[in-house]
mmCIF file of C-alpha atoms in Angstrom:
data_model
loop_
_atom_site.group_PDB
_atom_site.id
_atom_site.type_symbol
_atom_site.label_atom_id
_atom_site.label_comp_id
_atom_site.label_asym_id
_atom_site.label_seq_id
_atom_site.Cartn_x
_atom_site.Cartn_y
_atom_site.Cartn_z
ATOM 1 C CA MET O 1 8.313 9.144 -6.450
ATOM 2 C CA ALA O 2 10.878 11.649 -5.287
ATOM 3 C CA GLU O 3 9.290 14.413 -7.357
ATOM 4 C CA VAL O 4 5.843 13.756 -5.899
ATOM 5 C CA ALA O 5 7.263 13.567 -2.356
ATOM 6 C CA ARG O 6 9.084 16.853 -2.875
ATOM 7 C CA LYS O 7 5.987 18.696 -4.127
ATOM 8 C CA HIS O 8 3.433 16.953 -1.895
ATOM 9 C CA PRO O 9 5.006 15.838 1.388
ATOM 10 C CA GLN O 10 1.660 14.671 2.827
ATOM 11 C CA ALA O 11 1.276 12.105 0.011
ATOM 12 C CA LEU O 12 1.902 8.497 0.962
ATOM 13 C CA VAL O 13 3.087 5.903 -1.575
ATOM 14 C CA CYS O 14 0.772 2.896 -1.312
ATOM 15 C CA LEU O 15 -0.726 -0.170 -3.001
ATOM 16 C CA LEU O 16 0.926 -1.179 -6.311
ATOM 17 C CA SER O 17 3.656 1.447 -6.037
ATOM 18 C CA ALA O 18 4.501 0.310 -2.501
ATOM 19 C CA LEU O 19 4.600 -3.292 -3.718
ATOM 20 C CA ARG O 20 7.192 -2.203 -6.296
ATOM 21 C CA VAL O 21 9.250 -0.399 -3.643
ATOM 22 C CA HIS O 22 9.238 -3.566 -1.514
ATOM 23 C CA SER O 23 9.855 -5.844 -4.570
ATOM 24 C CA LEU O 24 6.749 -7.925 -3.898
ATOM 25 C CA THR O 25 5.047 -7.947 -7.268
ATOM 26 C CA THR O 26 5.583 -8.663 -10.917
ATOM 27 C CA GLN O 27 3.149 -5.866 -11.765
ATOM 28 C CA SER O 28 4.633 -2.692 -13.171
ATOM 29 C CA PRO O 29 2.129 0.083 -12.464
ATOM 30 C CA PHE O 30 2.040 2.845 -15.064
ATOM 31 C CA GLU O 31 0.639 5.206 -12.428
ATOM 32 C CA LEU O 32 2.038 6.189 -9.051
ATOM 33 C CA TRP O 33 -0.435 5.136 -6.361
ATOM 34 C CA VAL O 34 -0.579 7.707 -3.551
ATOM 35 C CA ALA O 35 -2.802 8.093 -0.499
ATOM 36 C CA ILE O 36 -3.848 11.474 0.778
ATOM 37 C CA PRO O 37 -6.004 12.617 3.710
ATOM 38 C CA ASN O 38 -9.757 12.357 3.162
ATOM 39 C CA LYS O 39 -10.508 16.060 3.000
ATOM 40 C CA SER O 40 -7.414 17.319 1.199
ATOM 41 C CA ARG O 41 -7.193 18.372 -2.414
ATOM 42 C CA ALA O 42 -5.779 15.850 -4.870
ATOM 43 C CA PRO O 43 -2.257 16.686 -6.051
ATOM 44 C CA ARG O 44 -2.010 17.963 -9.612
ATOM 45 C CA ILE O 45 1.127 17.016 -11.413
ATOM 46 C CA ASP O 46 1.850 16.391 -15.084
ATOM 47 C CA TYR O 47 4.278 13.541 -14.657
ATOM 48 C CA PRO O 48 4.142 10.836 -13.371
ATOM 49 C CA PRO O 49 0.440 10.054 -13.679
ATOM 50 C CA LEU O 50 -1.086 9.647 -10.208
ATOM 51 C CA ARG O 51 -3.748 7.304 -8.907
ATOM 52 C CA VAL O 52 -5.116 8.822 -5.718
ATOM 53 C CA VAL O 53 -6.808 6.932 -2.884
ATOM 54 C CA ARG O 54 -7.983 8.534 0.324
ATOM 55 C CA PHE O 55 -7.118 7.402 3.843
ATOM 56 C CA SER O 56 -8.182 8.844 7.175
ATOM 57 C CA GLY O 57 -7.245 8.619 10.832
ATOM 58 C CA VAL O 58 -4.839 5.835 11.735
ATOM 59 C CA GLY O 59 -4.551 4.889 8.061
ATOM 60 C CA LEU O 60 -2.378 7.939 7.474
ATOM 61 C CA THR O 61 -0.015 7.412 10.395
ATOM 62 C CA ASP O 62 0.303 3.714 11.244
ATOM 63 C CA GLY O 63 2.561 1.362 9.303
ATOM 64 C CA ILE O 64 4.531 4.074 7.498
ATOM 65 C CA GLU O 65 8.193 3.773 6.564
ATOM 66 C CA GLU O 66 10.460 6.496 5.247
ATOM 67 C CA HIS O 67 12.742 5.630 2.320
ATOM 68 C CA PRO O 68 15.375 8.016 0.942
ATOM 69 C CA ILE O 69 14.994 8.174 -2.843
ATOM 70 C CA ASP O 70 17.105 10.631 -4.849
ATOM 71 C CA GLY O 71 17.859 12.645 -1.725
ATOM 72 C CA VAL O 72 14.188 13.011 -0.773
ATOM 73 C CA VAL O 73 12.472 11.166 2.054
ATOM 74 C CA VAL O 74 9.506 9.290 0.580
ATOM 75 C CA ARG O 75 6.794 7.956 2.877
ATOM 76 C CA VAL O 76 5.786 4.396 1.941
ATOM 77 C CA THR O 77 3.436 1.923 3.617
ATOM 78 C CA SER O 78 5.161 -1.024 5.318
ATOM 79 C CA VAL O 79 5.055 -4.522 3.840
ATOM 80 C CA ALA O 80 2.307 -5.885 6.124
ATOM 81 C CA ARG O 81 0.268 -2.705 5.796
ATOM 82 C CA THR O 82 0.604 -2.779 2.000
ATOM 83 C CA VAL O 83 -0.682 -6.362 1.853
ATOM 84 C CA ALA O 84 -3.713 -5.441 3.991
ATOM 85 C CA ASP O 85 -4.354 -2.363 1.837
ATOM 86 C CA CYS O 86 -4.253 -4.544 -1.286
ATOM 87 C CA PHE O 87 -7.056 -6.655 0.151
ATOM 88 C CA LYS O 88 -8.970 -3.518 1.119
ATOM 89 C CA PHE O 89 -8.731 -2.142 -2.428
ATOM 90 C CA ARG O 90 -9.015 -5.555 -4.137
ATOM 91 C CA ASN O 91 -11.830 -4.289 -6.378
ATOM 92 C CA LYS O 92 -9.505 -1.609 -7.786
ATOM 93 C CA ILE O 93 -6.284 -3.607 -8.148
ATOM 94 C CA GLY O 94 -7.567 -7.172 -8.353
ATOM 95 C CA LEU O 95 -7.679 -10.041 -5.880
ATOM 96 C CA ASP O 96 -4.922 -11.837 -7.797
ATOM 97 C CA VAL O 97 -2.512 -8.962 -7.063
ATOM 98 C CA ALA O 98 -3.411 -9.034 -3.363
ATOM 99 C CA LEU O 99 -2.893 -12.800 -3.188
ATOM 100 C CA GLU O 100 0.431 -12.541 -5.028
ATOM 101 C CA ALA O 101 1.598 -9.867 -2.569
ATOM 102 C CA LEU O 102 0.571 -12.017 0.399
ATOM 103 C CA ARG O 103 2.349 -15.110 -0.975
ATOM 104 C CA GLU O 104 5.526 -13.199 -1.853
ATOM 105 C CA ALA O 105 5.721 -11.404 1.493
ATOM 106 C CA TRP O 106 5.134 -14.633 3.426
ATOM 107 C CA ALA O 107 7.592 -16.683 1.363
ATOM 108 C CA ALA O 108 10.316 -14.049 1.761
ATOM 109 C CA ARG O 109 9.619 -13.939 5.535
ATOM 110 C CA ARG O 110 9.113 -10.185 5.434
ATOM 111 C CA VAL O 111 5.925 -10.249 7.496
ATOM 112 C CA THR O 112 4.637 -12.018 10.578
ATOM 113 C CA MET O 113 1.158 -13.380 11.055
ATOM 114 C CA ASP O 114 0.645 -10.937 13.941
ATOM 115 C CA ASP O 115 1.498 -7.928 11.774
ATOM 116 C CA LEU O 116 -0.743 -9.114 8.948
ATOM 117 C CA TRP O 117 -3.638 -9.686 11.343
ATOM 118 C CA ARG O 118 -3.141 -6.302 13.041
ATOM 119 C CA TYR O 119 -3.342 -4.412 9.765
ATOM 120 C CA ALA O 120 -6.189 -6.615 8.506
ATOM 121 C CA VAL O 121 -8.248 -5.584 11.544
ATOM 122 C CA GLN O 122 -7.192 -1.951 11.182
ATOM 123 C CA CYS O 123 -8.158 -1.893 7.478
ATOM 124 C CA ARG O 124 -11.420 -3.740 8.230
ATOM 125 C CA VAL O 125 -10.596 -6.690 5.975
ATOM 126 C CA ALA O 126 -10.024 -9.349 8.652
ATOM 127 C CA ASN O 127 -12.919 -11.518 7.473
ATOM 128 C CA VAL O 128 -11.720 -11.302 3.867
ATOM 129 C CA MET O 129 -8.102 -12.144 4.725
ATOM 130 C CA ARG O 130 -8.826 -14.854 7.340
ATOM 131 C CA PRO O 131 -9.092 -17.834 4.926
ATOM 132 C CA TYR O 132 -5.910 -16.811 3.102
ATOM 133 C CA LEU O 133 -3.995 -16.311 6.347
ATOM 134 C CA GLU O 134 -5.192 -19.686 7.652
ATOM 135 C CA SER O 135 -3.959 -21.381 4.492
ATOM 136 C CA LEU O 136 -0.459 -19.961 5.096
ATOM 137 C CA SER O 137 -0.044 -21.288 8.599
#
C-alpha cells in the first residue's frame, strides 16, 4: 500500500483492501483495491497487482482517512464508507463479503446507524442496504 501511495498519491485504498486495513474481514485479497478519479489514467505498477475502481465527485473526498504506513500517508476509506462501498460493488466482491463487513463493523461498534445511512444514500445503495440495516437495530 505504501508503494502505491508513494507513486500514485491520488489513489484511494478501498473495498477489500480497506476492509483489511480496518480488520473487518476474513478475506485476504490478492490484489490491492484502489479507487481513482473517473477520468484519470489507471496506475501501472508491477507489484502489487491492482484492482482499479473509479469514483467521482464526493466519492473521492468524503469519508477518507489518512493512515501512516511505512512512513507514507495512505488514504483509506472510513469504516462506514467502506461498508457502503461494499454494497455498491456487491456484484464485484460478493454480497456475502458486504454482509460480513456490515456485521463485523456493527458488532465491534465501529459505526453508527447514522453514518451507515449517510454513506448508503451517498453511494446510492440505500434501498439495497435498508433491510440489512433494519435487521441490525
